[in-house]
Tab-separated table of C-alpha atoms in Angstrom:
chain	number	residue	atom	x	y	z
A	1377	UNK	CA	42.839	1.015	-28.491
A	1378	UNK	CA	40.876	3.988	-28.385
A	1379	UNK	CA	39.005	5.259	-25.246
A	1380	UNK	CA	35.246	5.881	-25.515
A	1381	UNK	CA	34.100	9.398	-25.950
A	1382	UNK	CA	32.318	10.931	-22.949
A	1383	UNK	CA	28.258	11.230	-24.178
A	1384	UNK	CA	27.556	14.869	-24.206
A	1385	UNK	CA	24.494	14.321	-22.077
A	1386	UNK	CA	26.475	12.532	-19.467
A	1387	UNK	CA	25.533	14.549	-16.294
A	1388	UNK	CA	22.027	13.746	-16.740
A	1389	UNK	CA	22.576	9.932	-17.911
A	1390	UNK	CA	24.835	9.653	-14.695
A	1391	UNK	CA	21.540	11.236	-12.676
A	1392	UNK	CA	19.351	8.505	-14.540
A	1393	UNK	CA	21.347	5.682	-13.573
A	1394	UNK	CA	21.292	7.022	-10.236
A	1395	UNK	CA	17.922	7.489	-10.154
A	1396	UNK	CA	16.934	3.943	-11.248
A	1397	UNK	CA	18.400	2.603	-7.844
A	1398	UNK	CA	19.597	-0.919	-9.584
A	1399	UNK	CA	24.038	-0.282	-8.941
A	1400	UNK	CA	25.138	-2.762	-7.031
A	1401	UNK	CA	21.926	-4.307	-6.311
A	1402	UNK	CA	21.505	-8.076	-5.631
A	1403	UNK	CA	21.190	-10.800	-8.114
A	1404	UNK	CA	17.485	-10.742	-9.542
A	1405	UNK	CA	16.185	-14.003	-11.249
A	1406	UNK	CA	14.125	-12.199	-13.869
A	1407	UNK	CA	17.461	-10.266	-14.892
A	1408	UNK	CA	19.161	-13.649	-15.146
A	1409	UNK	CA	16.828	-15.077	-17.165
A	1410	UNK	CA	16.722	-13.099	-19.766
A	1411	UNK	CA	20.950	-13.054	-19.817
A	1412	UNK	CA	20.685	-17.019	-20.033
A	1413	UNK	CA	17.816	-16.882	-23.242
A	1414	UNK	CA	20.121	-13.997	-24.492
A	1415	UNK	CA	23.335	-16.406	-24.667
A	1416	UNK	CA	20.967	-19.209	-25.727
A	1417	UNK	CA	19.559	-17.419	-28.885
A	1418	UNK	CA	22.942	-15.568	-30.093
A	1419	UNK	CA	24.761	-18.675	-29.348
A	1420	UNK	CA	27.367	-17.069	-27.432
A	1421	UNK	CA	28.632	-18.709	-24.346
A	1422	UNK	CA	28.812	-15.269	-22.465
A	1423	UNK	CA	25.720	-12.825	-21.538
A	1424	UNK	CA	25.911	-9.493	-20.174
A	1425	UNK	CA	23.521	-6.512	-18.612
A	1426	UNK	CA	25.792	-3.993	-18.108
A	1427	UNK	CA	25.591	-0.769	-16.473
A	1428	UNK	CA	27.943	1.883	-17.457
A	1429	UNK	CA	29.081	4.216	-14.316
A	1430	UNK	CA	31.109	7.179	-14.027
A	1431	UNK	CA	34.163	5.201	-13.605
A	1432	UNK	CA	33.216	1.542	-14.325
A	1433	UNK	CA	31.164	-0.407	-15.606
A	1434	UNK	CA	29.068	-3.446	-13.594
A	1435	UNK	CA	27.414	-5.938	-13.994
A	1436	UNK	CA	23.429	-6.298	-13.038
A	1437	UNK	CA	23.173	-9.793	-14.628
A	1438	UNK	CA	25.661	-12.554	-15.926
A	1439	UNK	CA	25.996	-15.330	-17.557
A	1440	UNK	CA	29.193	-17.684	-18.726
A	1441	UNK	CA	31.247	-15.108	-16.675
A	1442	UNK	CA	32.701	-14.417	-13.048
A	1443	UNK	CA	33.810	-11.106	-13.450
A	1444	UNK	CA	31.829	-8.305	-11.503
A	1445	UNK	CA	33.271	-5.184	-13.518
A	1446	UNK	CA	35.739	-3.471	-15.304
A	1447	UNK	CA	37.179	-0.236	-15.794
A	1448	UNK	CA	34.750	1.734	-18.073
A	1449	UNK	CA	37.936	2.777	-20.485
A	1450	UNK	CA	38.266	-0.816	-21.676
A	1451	UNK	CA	34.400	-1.503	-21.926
A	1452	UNK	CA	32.861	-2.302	-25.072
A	1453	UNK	CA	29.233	-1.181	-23.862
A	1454	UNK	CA	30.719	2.444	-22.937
A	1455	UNK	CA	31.322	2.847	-26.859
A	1456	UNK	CA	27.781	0.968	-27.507
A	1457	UNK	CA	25.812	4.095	-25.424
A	1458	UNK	CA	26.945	6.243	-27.915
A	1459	UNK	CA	24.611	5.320	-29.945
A	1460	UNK	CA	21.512	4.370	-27.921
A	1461	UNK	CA	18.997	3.601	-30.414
A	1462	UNK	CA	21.213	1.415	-32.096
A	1463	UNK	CA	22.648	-2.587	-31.847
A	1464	UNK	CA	26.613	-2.170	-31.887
A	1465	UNK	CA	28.121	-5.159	-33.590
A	1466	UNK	CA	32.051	-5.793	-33.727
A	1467	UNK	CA	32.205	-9.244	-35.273
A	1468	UNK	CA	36.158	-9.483	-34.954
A	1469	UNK	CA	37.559	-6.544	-32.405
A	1470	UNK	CA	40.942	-8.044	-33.249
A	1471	UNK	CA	40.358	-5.512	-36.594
A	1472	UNK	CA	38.426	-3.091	-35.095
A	1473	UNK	CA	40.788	0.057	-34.243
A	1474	UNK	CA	38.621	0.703	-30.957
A	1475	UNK	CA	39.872	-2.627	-29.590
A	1476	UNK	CA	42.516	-4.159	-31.281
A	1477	UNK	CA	44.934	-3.729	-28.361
A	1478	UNK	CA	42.121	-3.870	-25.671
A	1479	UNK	CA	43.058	-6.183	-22.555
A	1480	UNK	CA	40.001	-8.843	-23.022
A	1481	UNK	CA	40.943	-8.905	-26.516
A	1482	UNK	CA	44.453	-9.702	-25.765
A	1483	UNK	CA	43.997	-11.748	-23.156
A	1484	UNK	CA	45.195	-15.510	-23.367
A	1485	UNK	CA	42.277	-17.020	-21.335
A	1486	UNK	CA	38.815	-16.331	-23.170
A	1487	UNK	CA	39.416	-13.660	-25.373
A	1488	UNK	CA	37.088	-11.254	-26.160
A	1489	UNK	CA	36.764	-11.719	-30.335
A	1490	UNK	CA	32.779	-10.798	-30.229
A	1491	UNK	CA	30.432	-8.322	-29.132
A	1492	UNK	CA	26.881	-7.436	-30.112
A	1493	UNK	CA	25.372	-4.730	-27.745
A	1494	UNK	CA	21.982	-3.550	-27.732
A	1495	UNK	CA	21.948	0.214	-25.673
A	1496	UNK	CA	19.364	0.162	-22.951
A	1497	UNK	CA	17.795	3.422	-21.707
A	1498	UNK	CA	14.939	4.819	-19.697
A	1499	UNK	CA	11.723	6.411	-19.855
A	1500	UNK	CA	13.725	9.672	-21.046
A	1501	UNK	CA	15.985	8.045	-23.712
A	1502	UNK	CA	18.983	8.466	-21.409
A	1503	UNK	CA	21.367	5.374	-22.201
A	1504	UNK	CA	22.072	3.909	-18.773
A	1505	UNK	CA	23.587	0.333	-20.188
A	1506	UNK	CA	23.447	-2.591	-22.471
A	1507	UNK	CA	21.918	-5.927	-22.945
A	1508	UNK	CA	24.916	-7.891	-24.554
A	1509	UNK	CA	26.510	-10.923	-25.784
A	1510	UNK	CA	30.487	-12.071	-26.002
A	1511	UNK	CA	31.928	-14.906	-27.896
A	1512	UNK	CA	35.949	-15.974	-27.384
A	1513	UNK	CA	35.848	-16.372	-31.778
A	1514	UNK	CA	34.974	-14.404	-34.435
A	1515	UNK	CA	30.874	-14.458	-34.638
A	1516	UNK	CA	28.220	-12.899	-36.907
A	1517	UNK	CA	24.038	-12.604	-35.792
A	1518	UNK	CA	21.550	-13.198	-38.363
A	1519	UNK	CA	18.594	-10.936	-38.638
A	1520	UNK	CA	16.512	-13.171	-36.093
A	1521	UNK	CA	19.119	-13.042	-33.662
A	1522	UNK	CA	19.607	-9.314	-34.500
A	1523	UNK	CA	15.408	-8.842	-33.739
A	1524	UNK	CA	15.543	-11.410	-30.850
A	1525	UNK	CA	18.257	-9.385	-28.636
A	1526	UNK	CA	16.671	-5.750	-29.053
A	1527	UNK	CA	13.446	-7.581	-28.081
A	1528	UNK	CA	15.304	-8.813	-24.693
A	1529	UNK	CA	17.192	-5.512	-24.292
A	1530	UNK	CA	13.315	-3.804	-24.463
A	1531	UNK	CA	12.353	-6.629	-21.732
A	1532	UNK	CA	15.148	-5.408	-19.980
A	1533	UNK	CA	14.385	-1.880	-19.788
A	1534	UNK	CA	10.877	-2.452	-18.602
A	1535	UNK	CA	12.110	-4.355	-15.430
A	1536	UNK	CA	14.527	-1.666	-15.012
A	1537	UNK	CA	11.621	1.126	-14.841
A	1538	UNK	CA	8.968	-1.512	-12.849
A	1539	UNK	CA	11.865	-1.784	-10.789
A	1540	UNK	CA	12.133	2.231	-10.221
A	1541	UNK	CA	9.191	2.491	-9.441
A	1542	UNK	CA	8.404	-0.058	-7.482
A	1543	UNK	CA	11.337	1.464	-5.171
A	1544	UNK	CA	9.319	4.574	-5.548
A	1545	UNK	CA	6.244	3.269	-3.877
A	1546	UNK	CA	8.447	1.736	-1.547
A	1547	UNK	CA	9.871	5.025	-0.231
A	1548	UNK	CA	6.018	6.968	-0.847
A	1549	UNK	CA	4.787	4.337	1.672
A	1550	UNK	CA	7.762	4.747	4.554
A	1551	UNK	CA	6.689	8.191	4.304
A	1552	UNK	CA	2.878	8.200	4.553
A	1553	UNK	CA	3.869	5.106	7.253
A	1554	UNK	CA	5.891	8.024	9.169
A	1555	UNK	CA	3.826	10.667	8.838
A	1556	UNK	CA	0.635	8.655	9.755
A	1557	UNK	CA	2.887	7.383	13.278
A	1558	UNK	CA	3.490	11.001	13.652
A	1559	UNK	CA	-0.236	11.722	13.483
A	1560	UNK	CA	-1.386	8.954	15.519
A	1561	UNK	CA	0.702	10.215	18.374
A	1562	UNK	CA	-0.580	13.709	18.175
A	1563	UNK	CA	-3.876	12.907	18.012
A	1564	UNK	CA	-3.337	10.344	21.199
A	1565	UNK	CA	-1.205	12.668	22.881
A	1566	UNK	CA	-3.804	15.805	22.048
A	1567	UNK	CA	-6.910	13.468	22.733
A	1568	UNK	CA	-5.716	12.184	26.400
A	1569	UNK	CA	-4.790	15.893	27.070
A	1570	UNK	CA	-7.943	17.376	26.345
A	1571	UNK	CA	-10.260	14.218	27.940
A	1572	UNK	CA	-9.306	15.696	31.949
A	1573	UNK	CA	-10.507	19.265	31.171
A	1574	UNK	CA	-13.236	18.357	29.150
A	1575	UNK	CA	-15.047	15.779	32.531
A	1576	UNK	CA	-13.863	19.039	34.586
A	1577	UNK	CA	-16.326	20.968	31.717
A	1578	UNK	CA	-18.474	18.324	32.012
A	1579	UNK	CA	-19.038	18.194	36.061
A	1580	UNK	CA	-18.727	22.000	36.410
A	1581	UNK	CA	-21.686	22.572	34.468
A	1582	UNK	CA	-23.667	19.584	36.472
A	1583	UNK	CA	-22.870	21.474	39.820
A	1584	UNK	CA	-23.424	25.017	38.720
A	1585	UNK	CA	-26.908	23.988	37.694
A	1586	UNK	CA	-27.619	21.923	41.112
A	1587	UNK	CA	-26.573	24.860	43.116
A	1588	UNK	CA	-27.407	27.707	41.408
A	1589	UNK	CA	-29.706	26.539	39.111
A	1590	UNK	CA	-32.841	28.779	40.358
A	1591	UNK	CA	-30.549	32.198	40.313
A	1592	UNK	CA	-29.542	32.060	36.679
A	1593	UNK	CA	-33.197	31.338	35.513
A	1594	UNK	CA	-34.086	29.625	31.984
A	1595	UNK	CA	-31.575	31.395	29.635
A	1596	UNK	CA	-28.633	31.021	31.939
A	1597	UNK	CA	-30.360	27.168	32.369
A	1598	UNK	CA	-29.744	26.990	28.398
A	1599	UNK	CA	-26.433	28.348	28.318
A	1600	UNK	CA	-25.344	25.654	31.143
A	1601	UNK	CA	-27.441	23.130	28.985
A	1602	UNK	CA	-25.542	24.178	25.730
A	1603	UNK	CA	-22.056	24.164	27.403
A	1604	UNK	CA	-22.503	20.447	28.822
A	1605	UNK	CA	-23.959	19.570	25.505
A	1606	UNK	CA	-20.664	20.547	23.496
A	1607	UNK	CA	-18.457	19.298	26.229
A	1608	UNK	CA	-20.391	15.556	25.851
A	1609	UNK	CA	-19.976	16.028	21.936
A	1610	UNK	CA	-15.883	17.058	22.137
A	1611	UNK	CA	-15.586	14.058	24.382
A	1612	UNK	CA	-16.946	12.026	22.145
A	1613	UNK	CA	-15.541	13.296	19.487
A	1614	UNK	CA	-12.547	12.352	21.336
A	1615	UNK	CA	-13.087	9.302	22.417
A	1616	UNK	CA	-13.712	8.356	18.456
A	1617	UNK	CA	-10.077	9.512	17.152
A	1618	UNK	CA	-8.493	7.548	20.057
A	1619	UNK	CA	-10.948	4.605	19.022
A	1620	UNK	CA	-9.848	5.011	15.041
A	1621	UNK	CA	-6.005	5.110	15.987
A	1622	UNK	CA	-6.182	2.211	18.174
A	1623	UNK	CA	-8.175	-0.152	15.867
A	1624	UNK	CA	-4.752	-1.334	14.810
A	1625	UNK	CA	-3.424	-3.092	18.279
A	1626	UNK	CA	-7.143	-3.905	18.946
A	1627	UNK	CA	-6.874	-5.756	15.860
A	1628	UNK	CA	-3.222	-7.437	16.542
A	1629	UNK	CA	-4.761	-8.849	19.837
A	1630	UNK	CA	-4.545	-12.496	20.317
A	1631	UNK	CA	-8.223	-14.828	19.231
A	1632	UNK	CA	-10.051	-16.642	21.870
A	1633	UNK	CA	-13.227	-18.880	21.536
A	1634	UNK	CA	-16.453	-16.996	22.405
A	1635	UNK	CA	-20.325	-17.387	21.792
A	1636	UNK	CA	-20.934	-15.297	19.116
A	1637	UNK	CA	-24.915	-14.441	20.835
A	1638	UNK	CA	-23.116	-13.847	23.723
A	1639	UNK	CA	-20.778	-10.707	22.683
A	1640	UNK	CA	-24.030	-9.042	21.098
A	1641	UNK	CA	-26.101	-9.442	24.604
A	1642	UNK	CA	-22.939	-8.095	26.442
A	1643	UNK	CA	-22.691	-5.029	23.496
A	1644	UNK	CA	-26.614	-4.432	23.929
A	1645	UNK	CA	-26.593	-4.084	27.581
A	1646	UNK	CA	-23.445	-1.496	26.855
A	1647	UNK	CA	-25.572	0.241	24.178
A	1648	UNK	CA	-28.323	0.743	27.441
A	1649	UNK	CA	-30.739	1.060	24.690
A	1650	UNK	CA	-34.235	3.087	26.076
A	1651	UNK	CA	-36.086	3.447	22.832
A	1652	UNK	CA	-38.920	0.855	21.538
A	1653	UNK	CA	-36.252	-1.526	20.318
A	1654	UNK	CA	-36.168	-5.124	18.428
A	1655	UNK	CA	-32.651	-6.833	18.152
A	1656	UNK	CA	-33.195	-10.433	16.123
A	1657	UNK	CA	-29.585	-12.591	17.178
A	1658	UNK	CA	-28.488	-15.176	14.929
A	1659	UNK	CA	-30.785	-17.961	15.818
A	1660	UNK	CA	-28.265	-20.206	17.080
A	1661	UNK	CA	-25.268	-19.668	19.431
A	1662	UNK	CA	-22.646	-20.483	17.578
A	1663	UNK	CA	-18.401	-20.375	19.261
A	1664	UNK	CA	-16.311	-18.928	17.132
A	1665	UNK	CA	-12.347	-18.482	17.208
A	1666	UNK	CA	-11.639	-14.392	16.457
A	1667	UNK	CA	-10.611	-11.394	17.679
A	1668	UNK	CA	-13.211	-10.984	20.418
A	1669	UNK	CA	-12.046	-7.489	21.122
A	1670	UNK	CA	-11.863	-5.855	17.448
A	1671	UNK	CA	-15.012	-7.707	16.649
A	1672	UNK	CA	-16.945	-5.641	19.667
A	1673	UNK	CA	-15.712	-2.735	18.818
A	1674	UNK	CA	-16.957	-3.082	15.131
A	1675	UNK	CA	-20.514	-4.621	16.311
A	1676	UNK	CA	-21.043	-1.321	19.013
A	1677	UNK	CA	-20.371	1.119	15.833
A	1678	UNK	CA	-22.722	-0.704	13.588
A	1679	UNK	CA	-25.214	-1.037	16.184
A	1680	UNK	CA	-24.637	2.402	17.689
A	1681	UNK	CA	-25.401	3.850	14.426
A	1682	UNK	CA	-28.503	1.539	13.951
A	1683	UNK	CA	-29.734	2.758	17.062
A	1684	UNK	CA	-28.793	6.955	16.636
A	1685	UNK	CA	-29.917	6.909	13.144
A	1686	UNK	CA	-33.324	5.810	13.010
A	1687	UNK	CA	-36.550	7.786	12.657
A	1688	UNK	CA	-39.022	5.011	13.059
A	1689	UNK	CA	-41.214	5.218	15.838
A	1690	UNK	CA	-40.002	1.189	16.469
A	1691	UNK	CA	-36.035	0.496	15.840
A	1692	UNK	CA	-35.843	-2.790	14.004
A	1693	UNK	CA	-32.264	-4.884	14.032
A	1694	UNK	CA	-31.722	-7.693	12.622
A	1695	UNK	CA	-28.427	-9.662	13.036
A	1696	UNK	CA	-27.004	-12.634	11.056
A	1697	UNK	CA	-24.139	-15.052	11.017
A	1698	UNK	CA	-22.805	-18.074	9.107
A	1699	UNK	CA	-19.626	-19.337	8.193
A	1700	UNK	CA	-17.304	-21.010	5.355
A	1701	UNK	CA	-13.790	-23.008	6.058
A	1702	UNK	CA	-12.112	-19.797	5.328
A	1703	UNK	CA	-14.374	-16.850	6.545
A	1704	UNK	CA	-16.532	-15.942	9.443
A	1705	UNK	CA	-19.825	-13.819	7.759
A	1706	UNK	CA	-22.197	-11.240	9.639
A	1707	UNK	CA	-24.569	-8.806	8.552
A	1708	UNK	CA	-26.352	-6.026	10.527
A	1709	UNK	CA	-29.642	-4.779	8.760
A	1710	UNK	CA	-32.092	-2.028	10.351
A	1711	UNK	CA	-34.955	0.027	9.579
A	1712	UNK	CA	-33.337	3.118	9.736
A	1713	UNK	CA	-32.639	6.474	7.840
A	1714	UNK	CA	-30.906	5.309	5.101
A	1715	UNK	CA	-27.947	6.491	3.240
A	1716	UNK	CA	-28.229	8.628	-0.229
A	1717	UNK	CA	-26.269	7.112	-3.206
A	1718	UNK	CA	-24.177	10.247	-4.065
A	1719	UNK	CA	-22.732	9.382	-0.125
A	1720	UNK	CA	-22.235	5.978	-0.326
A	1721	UNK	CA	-18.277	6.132	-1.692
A	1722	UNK	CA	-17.894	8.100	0.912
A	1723	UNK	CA	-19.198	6.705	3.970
A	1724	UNK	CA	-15.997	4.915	5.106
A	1725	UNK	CA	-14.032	8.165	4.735
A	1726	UNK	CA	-12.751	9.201	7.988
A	1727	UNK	CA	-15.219	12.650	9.354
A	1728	UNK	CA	-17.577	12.081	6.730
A	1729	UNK	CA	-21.010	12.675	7.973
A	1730	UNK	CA	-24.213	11.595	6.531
A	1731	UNK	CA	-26.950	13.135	8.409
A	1732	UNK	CA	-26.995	16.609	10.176
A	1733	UNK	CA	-28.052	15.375	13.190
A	1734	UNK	CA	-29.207	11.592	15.047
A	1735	UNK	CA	-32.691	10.454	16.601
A	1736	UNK	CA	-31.826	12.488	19.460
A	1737	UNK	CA	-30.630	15.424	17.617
A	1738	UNK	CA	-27.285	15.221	17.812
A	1739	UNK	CA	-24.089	15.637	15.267
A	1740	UNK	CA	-21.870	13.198	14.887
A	1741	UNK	CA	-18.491	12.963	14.415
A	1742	UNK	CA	-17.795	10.368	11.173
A	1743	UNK	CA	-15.449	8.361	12.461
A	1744	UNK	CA	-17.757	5.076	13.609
A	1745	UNK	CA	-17.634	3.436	10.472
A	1746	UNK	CA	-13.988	4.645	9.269
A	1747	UNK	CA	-12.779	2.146	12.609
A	1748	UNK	CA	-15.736	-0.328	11.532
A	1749	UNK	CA	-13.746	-0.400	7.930
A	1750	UNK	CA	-9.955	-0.356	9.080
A	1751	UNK	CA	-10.533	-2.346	11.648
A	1752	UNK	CA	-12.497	-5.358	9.062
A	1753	UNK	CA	-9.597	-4.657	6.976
A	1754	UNK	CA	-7.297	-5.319	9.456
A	1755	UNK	CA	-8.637	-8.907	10.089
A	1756	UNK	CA	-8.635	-9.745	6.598
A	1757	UNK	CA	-11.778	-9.432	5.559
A	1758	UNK	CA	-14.462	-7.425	3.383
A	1759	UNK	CA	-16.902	-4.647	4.636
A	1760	UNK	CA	-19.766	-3.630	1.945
A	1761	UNK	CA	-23.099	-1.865	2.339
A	1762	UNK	CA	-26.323	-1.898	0.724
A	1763	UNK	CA	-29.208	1.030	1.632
A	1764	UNK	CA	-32.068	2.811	0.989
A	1765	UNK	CA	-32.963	6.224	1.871
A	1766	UNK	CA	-35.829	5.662	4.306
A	1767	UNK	CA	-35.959	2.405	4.506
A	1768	UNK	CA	-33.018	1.249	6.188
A	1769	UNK	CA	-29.211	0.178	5.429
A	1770	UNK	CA	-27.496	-3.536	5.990
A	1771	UNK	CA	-23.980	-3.886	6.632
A	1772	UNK	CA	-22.126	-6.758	6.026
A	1773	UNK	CA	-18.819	-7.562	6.399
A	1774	UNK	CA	-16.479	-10.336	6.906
A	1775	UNK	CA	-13.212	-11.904	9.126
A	1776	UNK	CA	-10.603	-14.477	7.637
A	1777	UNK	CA	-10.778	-17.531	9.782
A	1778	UNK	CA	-7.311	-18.813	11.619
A	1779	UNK	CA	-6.209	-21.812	10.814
């Protein structure tokens, strides 16, 4: 018997196998089944997709055999990666010099008398296995067989790589889960810091101007008027982020029943609206199971920015519902600013910001419709837009329905 050489690439074949992430992985159905159709077309009662390790070799996928592994200086397939872009074929090892005196040859139960090995590498050529086929008596493929296992070996390889990378994207998404966890408690923890300080801005200025409000005269007036001004925007700027990060539990709260008309009354009166204002409801009341809390959050962002962004001398909503066994459907359409088409891919992003400044001339902070988006996402459903610069924007978006 002679030992197989050592490849002379083997550090970096022994750092693709390792990098593939399939040794000693469970049992995968789509691995077996292509061992079973390999045994079924070569006519060979045993199947093999071996993976050849630094010591051993084991075995990913079986079929017409128990055993696990064996020591990689009896394996067939360690001789087969020598030749990686080849099919090794031994149709009697009894009188082949490599494994004439080989233990599975030798052995009394189930000899090994018949290997055909196709190599099986990666993306990089690196030979990390085979794709083979045993028989316990002599055995010979024909060219179809021959054409049939390199075929399944290829198969083989691209599970190998989908599998790679799906593990990949696997470990990609832990970390952007992490990192995201790690950002959502800064911004909390940085956001309920600065919300105390911010009121104590707030209030300062309010007093300073009630008391000595004549002795600092107009400019000093402005400066006062400037400073509250920023503090109102940081706190609502604030209030936003904390709003965006907490969509998720809002979103894993329990449903209830509720009137549908109901919720947008009890958002409107929040909204305190003072301008020349129409709101159309849906016409009829209609009770609905959902998430009553994520759903008001997403109707006093839509509506807020009906409402901010609107230069018509008359603000114009109109509101609509209806429903299918599987989804709950609204729409919000106004008579507003508008949103330009080169912005419209964008407008979900979080901090993007359409328009300098609102109907009252203030900045906002683009993160309304970033919550309005995660949080529709988050109850299964669809959020699109359709607008038109100076005539107005509609929203509509959708929920999945619990069954």
């Amino acid at each position: 018997m002679l030992r197989p050489a050592i490849p002379e690439n083997e550090s970096q074949r022994l750092k693709a196998l390792q990098d593939a992430n399939i040794l000693y992985t469970p049992t995968q159905e789509e691995f077996d089944n292509i061992t079973q159709l390999a045994s079924f077309i070569c006519k060979t009662p045993v199947s093999l997709i071996s993976l050849v390790g630094e010591h051993e070799q084991w075995f990913k996928s079986k079929y017409g055999t128990d055993l696990c592994t064996s020591d990689r200086d009896i394996s067939f397939c360690s001789h087969a990666i020598l030749n990686p872009e080849e099919l090794m074929e031994v149709q009697d090892t009894r009188l082949d010099k490599r494994f004439e005196d080989n233990p599975f040859v030798l052995s009394e139960n189930d000899p090994v008398l018949y290997y055909a090995g196709m190599p099986l590498k990666d993306v990089n050529k690196m030979a990390l296995g085979t794709l083979c086929v045993i028989d316990t008596k002599p055995n010979k493929l024909d060219q179809d067989q021959r054409k049939a296992l390199k075929s399944l070996a290829k198969q083989v390889e691209i599970l190998l790589e989908l599998n790679r990378k799906n593990d990949y994207l696997e470990n990609v998404k832990k970390e952007l889960n992490d990192h995201n966890a790690m950002l959502k408690d800064f911004a909390g923890v940085v956001s309920h810091d600065m919300k105390m300080p911010l009121a104590n801005m707030i209030i300062t200025a309010d007093i300073l101007k009630a008391k000595f409000g004549e002795k600092l005269g107009e400019e000093g007036l402005s400066y006062l008027k400037n400073l509250k001004q920023a503090g109102l925007r940081l706190s609502g700027y604030i209030n936003g982020i904390l709003d965006h990060y907490e969509s998720d539990s809002i979103a894993a709260s329990n449903n209830e029943e509720f009137d549908v008309n109901h919720l947008l009354e009890e958002i409107i009166d929040l909204l305190n609206i003072t301008e020349d204002c129409i709101i159309n409801l849906p016409e009829e009341n209609i009770i609905i199971s959902s998430n009553r809390a994520a759903l008001e959050q997403i109707f006093l962002n839509l509506l807020g920015n009906s409402l901010k962004y609107n230069d018509k001398p008359k603000i114009k909503i109109d509101i609509e519902f209806s429903q299918t066994p599987d989804f709950y459907y609204f729409s919000v359409k106004d008579n507003g600013i508008g949103i330009p088409k080169e912005k419209e891919d964008d407008i979900f992003k979080l901090f993007t910001i359409v328009a300098k400044s609102d109907r009252s001339g203030n900045k906002g902070n683009g993160i309304g419709l970033s919550t309005v988006k995660r949080l529709v996402s988050n109850l299964g459903g669809n959020l699109k837009m359709k607008s038109e610069v100076g005539k107005g924007t509609r929203f509509n978006f959708s929920i999945r329905r619990k069954l």
